[in-house]
PDB file of C-alpha atoms and ligand atoms in Angstrom:
ATOM      1  CA  UNK A   6      -1.048 -11.353  12.565  1.00  0.00           C
ATOM      2  CA  UNK A   7       2.478 -11.296  12.143  1.00  0.00           C
ATOM      3  CA  UNK A   8       4.694 -11.295  15.399  1.00  0.00           C
ATOM      4  CA  UNK A   9       6.135  -7.812  14.605  1.00  0.00           C
ATOM      5  CA  UNK A  10       2.937  -6.227  14.369  1.00  0.00           C
ATOM      6  CA  UNK A  11       1.561  -8.259  17.190  1.00  0.00           C
ATOM      7  CA  UNK A  12       4.213  -6.715  19.625  1.00  0.00           C
ATOM      8  CA  UNK A  13       3.370  -3.485  18.264  1.00  0.00           C
ATOM      9  CA  UNK A  14      -0.609  -3.424  18.271  1.00  0.00           C
ATOM     10  CA  UNK A  15      -0.864  -5.518  21.554  1.00  0.00           C
ATOM     11  CA  UNK A  16       0.629  -2.148  23.564  1.00  0.00           C
ATOM     12  CA  UNK A  17      -2.512  -0.885  22.942  1.00  0.00           C
ATOM     13  CA  UNK A  18      -4.823  -0.316  19.741  1.00  0.00           C
ATOM     14  CA  UNK A  19      -3.773   1.054  17.078  1.00  0.00           C
ATOM     15  CA  UNK A  20      -1.014   0.405  19.648  1.00  0.00           C
ATOM     16  CA  UNK A  21       1.101   3.433  19.054  1.00  0.00           C
ATOM     17  CA  UNK A  22       3.381   5.121  21.481  1.00  0.00           C
ATOM     18  CA  UNK A  23       3.745   8.891  21.394  1.00  0.00           C
ATOM     19  CA  UNK A  24       6.047  11.425  22.405  1.00  0.00           C
ATOM     20  CA  UNK A  25       6.853  14.975  21.975  1.00  0.00           C
ATOM     21  CA  UNK A  26       8.170  16.737  19.487  1.00  0.00           C
ATOM     22  CA  UNK A  27       8.723  20.444  18.046  1.00  0.00           C
ATOM     23  CA  UNK A  28       5.722  19.659  16.004  1.00  0.00           C
ATOM     24  CA  UNK A  29       3.879  18.224  18.384  1.00  0.00           C
ATOM     25  CA  UNK A  30       2.991  14.692  19.400  1.00  0.00           C
ATOM     26  CA  UNK A  31       3.820  12.032  16.609  1.00  0.00           C
ATOM     27  CA  UNK A  32       3.700   7.903  16.540  1.00  0.00           C
ATOM     28  CA  UNK A  33       7.175   6.856  17.293  1.00  0.00           C
ATOM     29  CA  UNK A  34       6.538   3.367  15.924  1.00  0.00           C
ATOM     30  CA  UNK A  35       4.649   4.660  12.961  1.00  0.00           C
ATOM     31  CA  UNK A  36       5.567   3.854   9.380  1.00  0.00           C
ATOM     32  CA  UNK A  37       2.901   5.651   7.872  1.00  0.00           C
ATOM     33  CA  UNK A  38       0.615   8.560  10.057  1.00  0.00           C
ATOM     34  CA  UNK A  39      -2.407  10.163   8.414  1.00  0.00           C
ATOM     35  CA  UNK A  40      -3.564  13.097  10.540  1.00  0.00           C
ATOM     36  CA  UNK A  41      -6.653  14.987   9.648  1.00  0.00           C
ATOM     37  CA  UNK A  42      -6.013  14.746   5.905  1.00  0.00           C
ATOM     38  CA  UNK A  43      -8.435  16.265   3.829  1.00  0.00           C
ATOM     39  CA  UNK A  44      -8.223  16.744  -0.007  1.00  0.00           C
ATOM     40  CA  UNK A  45     -10.588  17.773  -2.608  1.00  0.00           C
ATOM     41  CA  UNK A  46     -10.899  17.421  -6.320  1.00  0.00           C
ATOM     42  CA  UNK A  47     -12.261  19.345  -9.271  1.00  0.00           C
ATOM     43  CA  UNK A  48     -14.823  17.246 -11.212  1.00  0.00           C
ATOM     44  CA  UNK A  49     -16.505  19.422 -13.548  1.00  0.00           C
ATOM     45  CA  UNK A  50     -17.270  22.821 -12.251  1.00  0.00           C
ATOM     46  CA  UNK A  51     -16.955  21.408  -8.682  1.00  0.00           C
ATOM     47  CA  UNK A  52     -14.427  21.049  -5.979  1.00  0.00           C
ATOM     48  CA  UNK A  53     -15.553  18.023  -3.986  1.00  0.00           C
ATOM     49  CA  UNK A  54     -14.060  16.808  -1.169  1.00  0.00           C
ATOM     50  CA  UNK A  55     -12.449  13.409  -1.729  1.00  0.00           C
ATOM     51  CA  UNK A  56     -11.155  12.775   1.828  1.00  0.00           C
ATOM     52  CA  UNK A  57     -12.423  14.204   5.110  1.00  0.00           C
ATOM     53  CA  UNK A  58     -10.560  14.925   8.565  1.00  0.00           C
ATOM     54  CA  UNK A  59      -8.967  11.346   7.933  1.00  0.00           C
ATOM     55  CA  UNK A  60      -6.455  10.211  10.754  1.00  0.00           C
ATOM     56  CA  UNK A  61      -4.575   6.856  10.882  1.00  0.00           C
ATOM     57  CA  UNK A  62      -1.852   5.522  12.113  1.00  0.00           C
ATOM     58  CA  UNK A  63       0.354   2.498  10.674  1.00  0.00           C
ATOM     59  CA  UNK A  64       2.959   0.900  12.608  1.00  0.00           C
ATOM     60  CA  UNK A  65       5.817  -0.808  11.253  1.00  0.00           C
ATOM     61  CA  UNK A  66       5.586  -4.121  10.142  1.00  0.00           C
ATOM     62  CA  UNK A  67       1.972  -3.900   9.947  1.00  0.00           C
ATOM     63  CA  UNK A  68      -0.423  -5.151   7.024  1.00  0.00           C
ATOM     64  CA  UNK A  69      -3.325  -2.861   6.912  1.00  0.00           C
ATOM     65  CA  UNK A  70      -5.767  -3.911   4.343  1.00  0.00           C
ATOM     66  CA  UNK A  71      -7.794  -1.055   3.214  1.00  0.00           C
ATOM     67  CA  UNK A  72     -11.599  -1.527   2.024  1.00  0.00           C
ATOM     68  CA  UNK A  73     -14.687   0.564   0.758  1.00  0.00           C
ATOM     69  CA  UNK A  74     -16.655   1.240  -2.110  1.00  0.00           C
ATOM     70  CA  UNK A  75     -15.829   2.286  -5.197  1.00  0.00           C
ATOM     71  CA  UNK A  76     -14.843   5.904  -5.367  1.00  0.00           C
ATOM     72  CA  UNK A  77     -14.425   6.167  -1.553  1.00  0.00           C
ATOM     73  CA  UNK A  78     -10.704   7.628  -1.647  1.00  0.00           C
ATOM     74  CA  UNK A  79      -8.539   4.497  -1.047  1.00  0.00           C
ATOM     75  CA  UNK A  80      -6.388   5.179  -4.506  1.00  0.00           C
ATOM     76  CA  UNK A  81      -6.244   9.270  -3.374  1.00  0.00           C
ATOM     77  CA  UNK A  82      -4.812   7.930   0.007  1.00  0.00           C
ATOM     78  CA  UNK A  83      -2.414   5.955  -1.208  1.00  0.00           C
ATOM     79  CA  UNK A  84      -1.099   8.649  -3.776  1.00  0.00           C
ATOM     80  CA  UNK A  85      -0.946  11.033  -0.921  1.00  0.00           C
ATOM     81  CA  UNK A  86       2.055   8.770   0.541  1.00  0.00           C
ATOM     82  CA  UNK A  87       4.370   9.396  -2.198  1.00  0.00           C
ATOM     83  CA  UNK A  88       3.812  12.638  -3.169  1.00  0.00           C
ATOM     84  CA  UNK A  89       1.877  11.764  -6.395  1.00  0.00           C
ATOM     85  CA  UNK A  90      -0.525  14.655  -4.872  1.00  0.00           C
ATOM     86  CA  UNK A  91      -0.637  16.427  -1.901  1.00  0.00           C
ATOM     87  CA  UNK A  92      -2.820  17.102   0.522  1.00  0.00           C
ATOM     88  CA  UNK A  93      -5.204  20.289   1.027  1.00  0.00           C
ATOM     89  CA  UNK A  94      -5.446  19.876   5.258  1.00  0.00           C
ATOM     90  CA  UNK A  95      -3.382  18.130   7.492  1.00  0.00           C
ATOM     91  CA  UNK A  96      -0.359  16.057   7.395  1.00  0.00           C
ATOM     92  CA  UNK A  97       1.192  12.426   6.158  1.00  0.00           C
ATOM     93  CA  UNK A  98       4.078  11.354   8.134  1.00  0.00           C
ATOM     94  CA  UNK A  99       6.360   8.830   6.884  1.00  0.00           C
ATOM     95  CA  UNK A 100       8.451   7.498   9.544  1.00  0.00           C
ATOM     96  CA  UNK A 101       7.887  10.518  11.553  1.00  0.00           C
ATOM     97  CA  UNK A 102       8.773  13.051   8.688  1.00  0.00           C
ATOM     98  CA  UNK A 103       6.111  15.062   6.658  1.00  0.00           C
ATOM     99  CA  UNK A 104       6.317  13.860   3.304  1.00  0.00           C
ATOM    100  CA  UNK A 105       6.768  17.338   1.976  1.00  0.00           C
ATOM    101  CA  UNK A 106       9.737  17.355   3.965  1.00  0.00           C
ATOM    102  CA  UNK A 107      11.120  14.555   2.211  1.00  0.00           C
ATOM    103  CA  UNK A 108      13.254  14.790  -1.300  1.00  0.00           C
ATOM    104  CA  UNK A 109      10.867  12.634  -3.841  1.00  0.00           C
ATOM    105  CA  UNK A 110      13.446  10.101  -4.759  1.00  0.00           C
ATOM    106  CA  UNK A 111      14.073   9.169  -1.172  1.00  0.00           C
ATOM    107  CA  UNK A 112      10.502   9.073  -0.571  1.00  0.00           C
ATOM    108  CA  UNK A 113       9.814   6.920  -3.603  1.00  0.00           C
ATOM    109  CA  UNK A 114      12.323   4.562  -2.578  1.00  0.00           C
ATOM    110  CA  UNK A 115      11.166   4.163   0.667  1.00  0.00           C
ATOM    111  CA  UNK A 116       7.693   3.785  -0.147  1.00  0.00           C
ATOM    112  CA  UNK A 117       6.971   2.234  -3.187  1.00  0.00           C
ATOM    113  CA  UNK A 118       3.230   1.993  -4.753  1.00  0.00           C
ATOM    114  CA  UNK A 119       2.192  -0.805  -7.135  1.00  0.00           C
ATOM    115  CA  UNK A 120      -0.823  -0.168  -9.019  1.00  0.00           C
ATOM    116  CA  UNK A 121      -3.605  -2.944 -10.547  1.00  0.00           C
ATOM    117  CA  UNK A 122      -2.337  -2.879 -14.093  1.00  0.00           C
ATOM    118  CA  UNK A 123       1.107  -1.552 -14.067  1.00  0.00           C
ATOM    119  CA  UNK A 124       2.617  -0.032 -17.339  1.00  0.00           C
ATOM    120  CA  UNK A 125       6.238  -1.258 -18.206  1.00  0.00           C
ATOM    121  CA  UNK A 126       8.641   1.252 -18.869  1.00  0.00           C
ATOM    122  CA  UNK A 127       9.635   0.946 -22.584  1.00  0.00           C
ATOM    123  CA  UNK A 128      12.471  -1.641 -23.316  1.00  0.00           C
ATOM    124  CA  UNK A 129      13.234  -5.133 -21.810  1.00  0.00           C
ATOM    125  CA  UNK A 130      12.539  -6.629 -18.274  1.00  0.00           C
ATOM    126  CA  UNK A 131      16.073  -5.955 -17.560  1.00  0.00           C
ATOM    127  CA  UNK A 132      15.407  -1.994 -18.542  1.00  0.00           C
ATOM    128  CA  UNK A 133      12.695  -2.346 -16.482  1.00  0.00           C
ATOM    129  CA  UNK A 134      14.483  -3.737 -13.289  1.00  0.00           C
ATOM    130  CA  UNK A 135      17.340  -1.620 -13.658  1.00  0.00           C
ATOM    131  CA  UNK A 136      15.203   1.540 -13.550  1.00  0.00           C
ATOM    132  CA  UNK A 137      15.336   2.510  -9.993  1.00  0.00           C
ATOM    133  CA  UNK A 138      18.806   1.650  -9.259  1.00  0.00           C
ATOM    134  CA  UNK A 139      20.087   3.410 -12.337  1.00  0.00           C
ATOM    135  CA  UNK A 140      18.378   6.405 -10.905  1.00  0.00           C
ATOM    136  CA  UNK A 141      20.434   6.389  -7.934  1.00  0.00           C
ATOM    137  CA  UNK A 142      23.621   5.695 -10.095  1.00  0.00           C
ATOM    138  CA  UNK A 143      23.904   1.827  -9.256  1.00  0.00           C
ATOM    139  CA  UNK A 144      23.720  -1.183 -10.707  1.00  0.00           C
ATOM    140  CA  UNK A 145      21.428  -3.968 -10.076  1.00  0.00           C
ATOM    141  CA  UNK A 146      23.074  -6.952  -8.326  1.00  0.00           C
ATOM    142  CA  UNK A 147      21.631 -10.327  -9.016  1.00  0.00           C
ATOM    143  CA  UNK A 148      19.206  -9.401 -11.788  1.00  0.00           C
ATOM    144  CA  UNK A 149      18.362 -13.076 -12.745  1.00  0.00           C
ATOM    145  CA  UNK A 150      18.040 -13.951  -8.835  1.00  0.00           C
ATOM    146  CA  UNK A 151      15.565 -11.083  -8.777  1.00  0.00           C
ATOM    147  CA  UNK A 152      13.282 -12.900 -11.259  1.00  0.00           C
ATOM    148  CA  UNK A 153      13.504 -16.199  -9.689  1.00  0.00           C
ATOM    149  CA  UNK A 154      12.198 -14.772  -6.775  1.00  0.00           C
ATOM    150  CA  UNK A 155       9.080 -13.533  -8.166  1.00  0.00           C
ATOM    151  CA  UNK A 156       8.897 -16.755  -9.835  1.00  0.00           C
ATOM    152  CA  UNK A 157       9.870 -16.216 -13.464  1.00  0.00           C
ATOM    153  CA  UNK A 158      12.268 -17.753 -15.662  1.00  0.00           C
ATOM    154  CA  UNK A 159      15.889 -15.950 -15.581  1.00  0.00           C
ATOM    155  CA  UNK A 160      15.399 -16.275 -20.065  1.00  0.00           C
ATOM    156  CA  UNK A 161      13.178 -13.348 -19.633  1.00  0.00           C
ATOM    157  CA  UNK A 162      15.491 -10.590 -18.797  1.00  0.00           C
ATOM    158  CA  UNK A 163      15.890 -10.123 -22.675  1.00  0.00           C
ATOM    159  CA  UNK A 164      11.896 -10.070 -23.405  1.00  0.00           C
ATOM    160  CA  UNK A 165      10.115  -6.617 -24.347  1.00  0.00           C
ATOM    161  CA  UNK A 166       8.209  -5.788 -20.924  1.00  0.00           C
ATOM    162  CA  UNK A 167       5.376  -4.961 -23.169  1.00  0.00           C
ATOM    163  CA  UNK A 168       4.944  -8.395 -24.782  1.00  0.00           C
ATOM    164  CA  UNK A 169       4.295 -10.381 -21.374  1.00  0.00           C
ATOM    165  CA  UNK A 170       1.254 -11.375 -20.230  1.00  0.00           C
ATOM    166  CA  UNK A 171      -0.731  -9.503 -17.217  1.00  0.00           C
ATOM    167  CA  UNK A 172       0.596 -11.829 -14.267  1.00  0.00           C
ATOM    168  CA  UNK A 173       3.928 -11.919 -15.699  1.00  0.00           C
ATOM    169  CA  UNK A 174       3.735  -7.604 -15.903  1.00  0.00           C
ATOM    170  CA  UNK A 175       2.730  -7.479 -12.361  1.00  0.00           C
ATOM    171  CA  UNK A 176       5.620  -9.473 -10.826  1.00  0.00           C
ATOM    172  CA  UNK A 177       8.155  -7.724 -12.874  1.00  0.00           C
ATOM    173  CA  UNK A 178       6.053  -4.404 -11.579  1.00  0.00           C
ATOM    174  CA  UNK A 179       6.616  -5.460  -8.013  1.00  0.00           C
ATOM    175  CA  UNK A 180      10.341  -6.542  -8.402  1.00  0.00           C
ATOM    176  CA  UNK A 181      10.914  -3.794  -9.901  1.00  0.00           C
ATOM    177  CA  UNK A 182       9.614  -1.579  -6.990  1.00  0.00           C
ATOM    178  CA  UNK A 183      11.301  -4.411  -4.353  1.00  0.00           C
ATOM    179  CA  UNK A 184      14.759  -3.980  -6.030  1.00  0.00           C
ATOM    180  CA  UNK A 185      14.489  -0.489  -4.147  1.00  0.00           C
ATOM    181  CA  UNK A 186      14.041  -2.310  -0.722  1.00  0.00           C
ATOM    182  CA  UNK A 187      11.215   0.012   0.400  1.00  0.00           C
ATOM    183  CA  UNK A 188      10.083   0.004   3.959  1.00  0.00           C
ATOM    184  CA  UNK A 189       6.640   0.644   2.981  1.00  0.00           C
ATOM    185  CA  UNK A 190       4.897  -0.892   0.129  1.00  0.00           C
ATOM    186  CA  UNK A 191       1.827   0.684  -1.066  1.00  0.00           C
ATOM    187  CA  UNK A 192      -0.671  -1.892  -3.086  1.00  0.00           C
ATOM    188  CA  UNK A 193      -3.250  -0.506  -5.163  1.00  0.00           C
ATOM    189  CA  UNK A 194      -5.485  -4.205  -6.028  1.00  0.00           C
ATOM    190  CA  UNK A 195      -2.545  -5.401  -7.505  1.00  0.00           C
ATOM    191  CA  UNK A 196      -4.068  -8.540  -7.818  1.00  0.00           C
ATOM    192  CA  UNK A 197      -7.254  -7.854  -9.079  1.00  0.00           C
ATOM    193  CA  UNK A 198      -6.827  -7.949 -12.700  1.00  0.00           C
ATOM    194  CA  UNK A 199      -4.931 -11.647 -12.424  1.00  0.00           C
ATOM    195  CA  UNK A 200      -6.563 -14.968 -12.487  1.00  0.00           C
ATOM    196  CA  UNK A 201      -7.222 -16.792  -9.447  1.00  0.00           C
ATOM    197  CA  UNK A 202      -3.941 -18.723  -9.856  1.00  0.00           C
ATOM    198  CA  UNK A 203      -1.807 -16.068 -10.638  1.00  0.00           C
ATOM    199  CA  UNK A 204      -3.808 -13.465  -7.637  1.00  0.00           C
ATOM    200  CA  UNK A 205      -2.975 -16.401  -5.313  1.00  0.00           C
ATOM    201  CA  UNK A 206       0.765 -16.721  -6.310  1.00  0.00           C
ATOM    202  CA  UNK A 207       1.433 -12.825  -6.209  1.00  0.00           C
ATOM    203  CA  UNK A 208      -0.370 -12.561  -2.978  1.00  0.00           C
ATOM    204  CA  UNK A 209       1.685 -15.316  -1.277  1.00  0.00           C
ATOM    205  CA  UNK A 210       5.186 -13.970  -2.819  1.00  0.00           C
ATOM    206  CA  UNK A 211       4.164 -10.142  -1.361  1.00  0.00           C
ATOM    207  CA  UNK A 212       3.558 -11.790   1.967  1.00  0.00           C
ATOM    208  CA  UNK A 213       6.669 -13.624   1.938  1.00  0.00           C
ATOM    209  CA  UNK A 214       8.712 -10.218   1.192  1.00  0.00           C
ATOM    210  CA  UNK A 215       6.738  -8.944   4.219  1.00  0.00           C
ATOM    211  CA  UNK A 216       7.446 -11.913   6.388  1.00  0.00           C
ATOM    212  CA  UNK A 217      11.365 -11.944   5.359  1.00  0.00           C
ATOM    213  CA  UNK A 218      11.881  -8.084   5.514  1.00  0.00           C
ATOM    214  CA  UNK A 219       9.189  -6.830   7.727  1.00  0.00           C
ATOM    215  CA  UNK A 220       7.924  -4.493   4.936  1.00  0.00           C
ATOM    216  CA  UNK A 221       5.277  -2.434   6.149  1.00  0.00           C
ATOM    217  CA  UNK A 222       2.190  -2.950   3.578  1.00  0.00           C
ATOM    218  CA  UNK A 223      -0.965  -0.675   3.203  1.00  0.00           C
ATOM    219  CA  UNK A 224      -3.204  -3.219   0.821  1.00  0.00           C
ATOM    220  CA  UNK A 225      -6.134  -1.759  -1.398  1.00  0.00           C
ATOM    221  CA  UNK A 226      -8.466  -4.827  -2.159  1.00  0.00           C
ATOM    222  CA  UNK A 227     -12.017  -5.275  -3.096  1.00  0.00           C
ATOM    223  CA  UNK A 228     -11.542  -8.714  -2.340  1.00  0.00           C
ATOM    224  CA  UNK A 229     -12.603  -8.940   1.224  1.00  0.00           C
ATOM    225  CA  UNK A 230     -11.715 -12.779   1.435  1.00  0.00           C
ATOM    226  CA  UNK A 231      -8.174 -11.295   0.595  1.00  0.00           C
ATOM    227  CA  UNK A 232      -8.630  -8.503   2.920  1.00  0.00           C
ATOM    228  CA  UNK A 233      -9.212 -11.136   6.035  1.00  0.00           C
ATOM    229  CA  UNK A 234      -6.619 -13.789   4.763  1.00  0.00           C
ATOM    230  CA  UNK A 235      -3.761 -11.277   4.937  1.00  0.00           C
ATOM    231  CA  UNK A 236      -4.656  -8.349   7.147  1.00  0.00           C
ATOM    232  CA  UNK A 237      -3.638  -7.506  10.561  1.00  0.00           C
ATOM    233  CA  UNK A 238      -5.773  -4.321  10.397  1.00  0.00           C
ATOM    234  CA  UNK A 239      -8.261  -3.436   8.547  1.00  0.00           C
ATOM    235  CA  UNK A 240      -9.349   0.165   7.456  1.00  0.00           C
ATOM    236  CA  UNK A 241     -12.500   0.707   5.890  1.00  0.00           C
ATOM    237  CA  UNK A 242     -13.098   3.967   3.937  1.00  0.00           C
ATOM    238  CA  UNK A 243     -16.703   5.469   3.164  1.00  0.00           C
ATOM    239  CA  UNK A 244     -16.946   8.779   1.331  1.00  0.00           C
ATOM    240  CA  UNK A 245     -13.680   9.660   2.030  1.00  0.00           C
ATOM    241  CA  UNK A 246     -13.923   9.376   5.664  1.00  0.00           C
ATOM    242  CA  UNK A 247     -12.489   6.552   7.825  1.00  0.00           C
ATOM    243  CA  UNK A 248     -15.734   4.420   9.034  1.00  0.00           C
ATOM    244  CA  UNK A 249     -13.761   1.846  10.984  1.00  0.00           C
ATOM    245  CA  UNK A 250     -10.483   0.693  12.337  1.00  0.00           C
ATOM    246  CA  UNK A 251     -10.010  -2.459  13.873  1.00  0.00           C
ATOM    247  CA  UNK A 252      -7.890  -5.835  14.036  1.00  0.00           C
ATOM    248  CA  UNK A 253      -9.030  -7.591  10.748  1.00  0.00           C
ATOM    249  CA  UNK A 254     -10.466 -10.760  12.447  1.00  0.00           C
ATOM    250  CA  UNK A 255     -12.802  -8.281  14.920  1.00  0.00           C
ATOM    251  CA  UNK A 256     -13.443  -6.307  11.525  1.00  0.00           C
ATOM    252  CA  UNK A 257     -14.966  -9.197  10.070  1.00  0.00           C
ATOM    253  CA  UNK A 258     -16.121 -10.795  12.762  1.00  0.00           C
ATOM    254  CA  UNK A 259     -17.759  -8.125  14.922  1.00  0.00           C
ATOM    255  CA  UNK A 260     -17.685  -5.182  13.744  1.00  0.00           C
ATOM    256  CA  UNK A 261     -18.067  -1.826  15.575  1.00  0.00           C
ATOM    257  CA  UNK A 262     -20.164   0.389  13.379  1.00  0.00           C
ATOM    258  CA  UNK A 263     -23.628  -0.119  11.422  1.00  0.00           C
ATOM    259  CA  UNK A 264     -21.702   0.899   8.540  1.00  0.00           C
ATOM    260  CA  UNK A 265     -19.278  -1.654   8.429  1.00  0.00           C
ATOM    261  CA  UNK A 266     -21.987  -4.392   8.876  1.00  0.00           C
ATOM    262  CA  UNK A 267     -23.834  -2.822   5.660  1.00  0.00           C
ATOM    263  CA  UNK A 268     -20.659  -2.880   4.044  1.00  0.00           C
ATOM    264  CA  UNK A 269     -19.777  -6.771   4.447  1.00  0.00           C
ATOM    265  CA  UNK A 270     -23.718  -7.337   3.698  1.00  0.00           C
ATOM    266  CA  UNK A 271     -22.877  -5.855   0.434  1.00  0.00           C
ATOM    267  CA  UNK A 272     -25.048  -2.950   0.692  1.00  0.00           C
ATOM    268  CA  UNK A 273     -22.825  -0.115   0.080  1.00  0.00           C
ATOM    269  CA  UNK A 274     -21.085  -1.683  -3.074  1.00  0.00           C
ATOM    270  CA  UNK A 275     -17.552  -2.275  -3.799  1.00  0.00           C
ATOM    271  CA  UNK A 276     -16.790  -5.271  -1.894  1.00  0.00           C
ATOM    272  CA  UNK A 277     -16.787  -8.098  -3.770  1.00  0.00           C
ATOM    273  CA  UNK A 278     -16.470 -11.599  -2.748  1.00  0.00           C
TER     274      UNK A 278
HETATM  275  N1  ATP B 304      -7.491  13.382 -10.430  1.00  0.00           N
HETATM  276  C1  ATP B 304      -8.478  13.680 -10.169  1.00  0.00           C
HETATM  277  N2  ATP B 304      -9.770  14.475 -10.455  1.00  0.00           N
HETATM  278  C2  ATP B 304     -10.916  14.698  -9.951  1.00  0.00           C
HETATM  279  N3  ATP B 304     -11.583  13.519  -9.468  1.00  0.00           N
HETATM  280  C3  ATP B 304     -10.638  12.604  -8.852  1.00  0.00           C
HETATM  281  C4  ATP B 304      -9.538  12.533  -9.700  1.00  0.00           C
HETATM  282  N4  ATP B 304      -9.176  11.190  -8.941  1.00  0.00           N
HETATM  283  C5  ATP B 304      -9.980  10.735  -8.377  1.00  0.00           C
HETATM  284  N5  ATP B 304     -10.903  11.791  -8.348  1.00  0.00           N
HETATM  285  C6  ATP B 304     -12.291  11.306  -7.738  1.00  0.00           C
HETATM  286  O1  ATP B 304     -12.005  11.061  -6.006  1.00  0.00           O
HETATM  287  C7  ATP B 304     -12.987  10.073  -5.355  1.00  0.00           C
HETATM  288  C8  ATP B 304     -12.101   8.909  -4.708  1.00  0.00           C
HETATM  289  O2  ATP B 304     -11.519   8.160  -5.880  1.00  0.00           O
HETATM  290  P1  ATP B 304     -10.333   7.045  -5.819  1.00  0.00           P
HETATM  291  O3  ATP B 304     -10.021   6.919  -6.946  1.00  0.00           O
HETATM  292  O4  ATP B 304      -9.451   7.556  -4.777  1.00  0.00           O
HETATM  293  O5  ATP B 304     -11.399   5.864  -5.174  1.00  0.00           O
HETATM  294  P2  ATP B 304     -11.211   4.389  -4.841  1.00  0.00           P
HETATM  295  O6  ATP B 304     -12.000   4.300  -3.528  1.00  0.00           O
HETATM  296  O7  ATP B 304      -9.819   4.221  -5.492  1.00  0.00           O
HETATM  297  O8  ATP B 304     -12.042   3.907  -5.924  1.00  0.00           O
HETATM  298  P3  ATP B 304     -12.005   2.531  -6.441  1.00  0.00           P
HETATM  299  O9  ATP B 304     -12.203   1.316  -5.826  1.00  0.00           O
HETATM  300  O10 ATP B 304     -13.058   2.340  -7.571  1.00  0.00           O
HETATM  301  O11 ATP B 304     -10.646   2.409  -7.382  1.00  0.00           O
HETATM  302  C9  ATP B 304     -14.019   9.731  -6.812  1.00  0.00           C
HETATM  303  O12 ATP B 304     -14.852  10.532  -6.723  1.00  0.00           O
HETATM  304  C10 ATP B 304     -13.060   9.930  -8.089  1.00  0.00           C
HETATM  305  O13 ATP B 304     -14.108  10.359  -9.086  1.00  0.00           O
HETATM  306 MG1   MG B 305      -8.877   3.174  -6.526  1.00  0.00          MG
END
């Protein structure tokens, strides 16, 4: 567990001080707070609940690993945090402010989202890295250094981004997000399409960024080994509901709920390795 996260979480699980505000109590140390979130989606002719009365708090600088069976709502939960979709019920707070009160560009700069197999924007690697700064009318300071920091050679800047390997694209996608200096990084299975060695490299590099910048991470993974290795806290989502929230070691060593034990035993699906 990182020191920052430890400081916060030891003040009482989930370690959040609450204070009063005109909109009610909110978690003052929270990067992200979900409050009674509900979301339904149209599937065929039916409207199906995908997230149900879901609440949870992620302290600043904490790494939360989010696990759960396929279809349990993990990606949907991430999408709520930077307004790719909006909740039907409840609220999502980023730094104490409800997401719908943020301007979308500012929110997406603050909360970066990286997917499993990210699409490259048309053009070169340089075009991809410059995308965010350009939107803000800024110039990317030192693109070669950005590339080096993700373990890629600087002569790659002029390459067509579409021609890169999967591992290279994943690094560019992360670098492209990180040049915006997000305070929160939402990671949706970012290493699952990579070979084991590239996956470990990317994982270590993300943790380095977290340590150096104190970036809060909400990290969806199907690898239980990875969830255990990188998490401070682990959340289990089952059928759109929070089945367990626990410090990562406790989650894996002494799960409190039967559902968690069954999930860890592979009985619910979706938790490979
Ligand atoms: N745009 C959409 N329209 C309709 N249903 C959707 C949409 N997006 C997701 N769903 C449904 O919502 C549920 C949760 O999907 P979600 O992608 O959040 O699951 P997940 O936990 O990320 O699964 P996985 O581990 O397979 O990535 C699923 O039943 C899915 O079919
Ligand atoms: Mg998903």
